[in-house]
Amino acid sequence: MKKQFGPSDALFPVPAALIVSGTKEEANIITLAWIGIVSSTPPTIGISIRKSRHSLELIRSTGEFTVNIPTASFYKEVDYCGIVSGRGNNKFADTGFTQMKSSIIDTPIIRECPYNIECKVTHDIMIGDWALILGEIVETHIDKDKADESKRGGIDISKINPLVYCAEVREYWTLGNLLGFGFNAGREIKTKLKDA
Ligand SMILES: Cc1cc2nc3c(=O)[nH]c(=O)nc-3n(C[C@H](O)[C@H](O)[C@H](O)COP(=O)(O)O)c2cc1C
């Protein structure tokens, strides 16, 4: 039996990422859960920001932003950046996060986040009160102690320990147990799930 739930924006889990906008002097941090990769060639990320956000003004003024993936231990700082606006507040000073210079763009990355993505805006599409901003990924950074060349993708996810967010219940989670590897991890592909 299922219960009809009606049209809803409920989707879970989602990431809880920190997006930096603006340049050094006025850099701001916003927490976003509505974010995802939308193309691999060119590598492109989509973020959805409500039109009232200070971050949207900054992203539109520079045409750039960075995406910073926090470890789960930062969930309180992540929540803070998702409650307080950068209008009249300095979220770097308030959280203790520090800026680090990006390689390609002028918007900084967050030093304390183990994975960072530099993006240049390519599209800005309004959907109701929300701006869907697409950014081409021009560089990525990973903390050396979280990189592992022996792993596919070169990242040790257990060391990154990313946050998982369930917006409908406003809960932050960590990842659970590793269940197995995906279809493209070099194994023979079975044509029927029951044969696997
Ligand atoms: C976990 C979490 C996820 C959020 N996701 C989004 C989102 O995807 N889009 C959005 O516009 N606001 C989102 N928010 C709300 C903004 O982060 C919040 O309004 C923030 O204070 C705006 O900051 P700013 O005015 O400095 O840009 C989220 C908040 C939290 C706590």
mmCIF file of N, CA and C in Angstrom, residues 72 161-164 172-176:
data_model
loop_
_atom_site.group_PDB
_atom_site.id
_atom_site.type_symbol
_atom_site.label_atom_id
_atom_site.label_comp_id
_atom_site.label_asym_id
_atom_site.label_seq_id
_atom_site.Cartn_x
_atom_site.Cartn_y
_atom_site.Cartn_z
ATOM 1 N N ALA A 72 31.605 15.945 8.122
ATOM 2 C CA ALA A 72 30.421 15.918 8.977
ATOM 3 C C ALA A 72 30.635 16.668 10.291
ATOM 4 N N ASN A 161 34.356 11.930 4.884
ATOM 5 C CA ASN A 161 33.214 11.822 5.802
ATOM 6 C C ASN A 161 32.190 12.940 5.549
ATOM 7 N N PRO A 162 31.584 12.951 4.331
ATOM 8 C CA PRO A 162 30.704 14.068 3.975
ATOM 9 C C PRO A 162 29.375 14.054 4.740
ATOM 10 N N LEU A 163 28.759 15.216 4.776
ATOM 11 C CA LEU A 163 27.446 15.368 5.413
ATOM 12 C C LEU A 163 26.338 14.952 4.457
ATOM 13 N N VAL A 164 25.299 14.397 4.994
ATOM 14 C CA VAL A 164 24.097 14.083 4.223
ATOM 15 C C VAL A 164 22.944 14.812 4.898
ATOM 16 N N TYR A 172 20.628 16.282 9.773
ATOM 17 C CA TYR A 172 21.943 16.026 9.195
ATOM 18 C C TYR A 172 22.361 14.610 9.568
ATOM 19 N N TRP A 173 22.880 13.885 8.589
ATOM 20 C CA TRP A 173 23.344 12.512 8.807
ATOM 21 C C TRP A 173 24.760 12.381 8.263
ATOM 22 N N THR A 174 25.428 11.324 8.675
ATOM 23 C CA THR A 174 26.671 10.950 8.008
ATOM 24 C C THR A 174 26.361 9.776 7.095
ATOM 25 N N LEU A 175 27.328 9.393 6.252
ATOM 26 C CA LEU A 175 27.129 8.225 5.401
ATOM 27 C C LEU A 175 27.086 6.974 6.277
ATOM 28 N N GLY A 176 26.372 5.958 5.811
ATOM 29 C CA GLY A 176 26.333 4.695 6.551
ATOM 30 C C GLY A 176 27.463 3.780 6.119
#
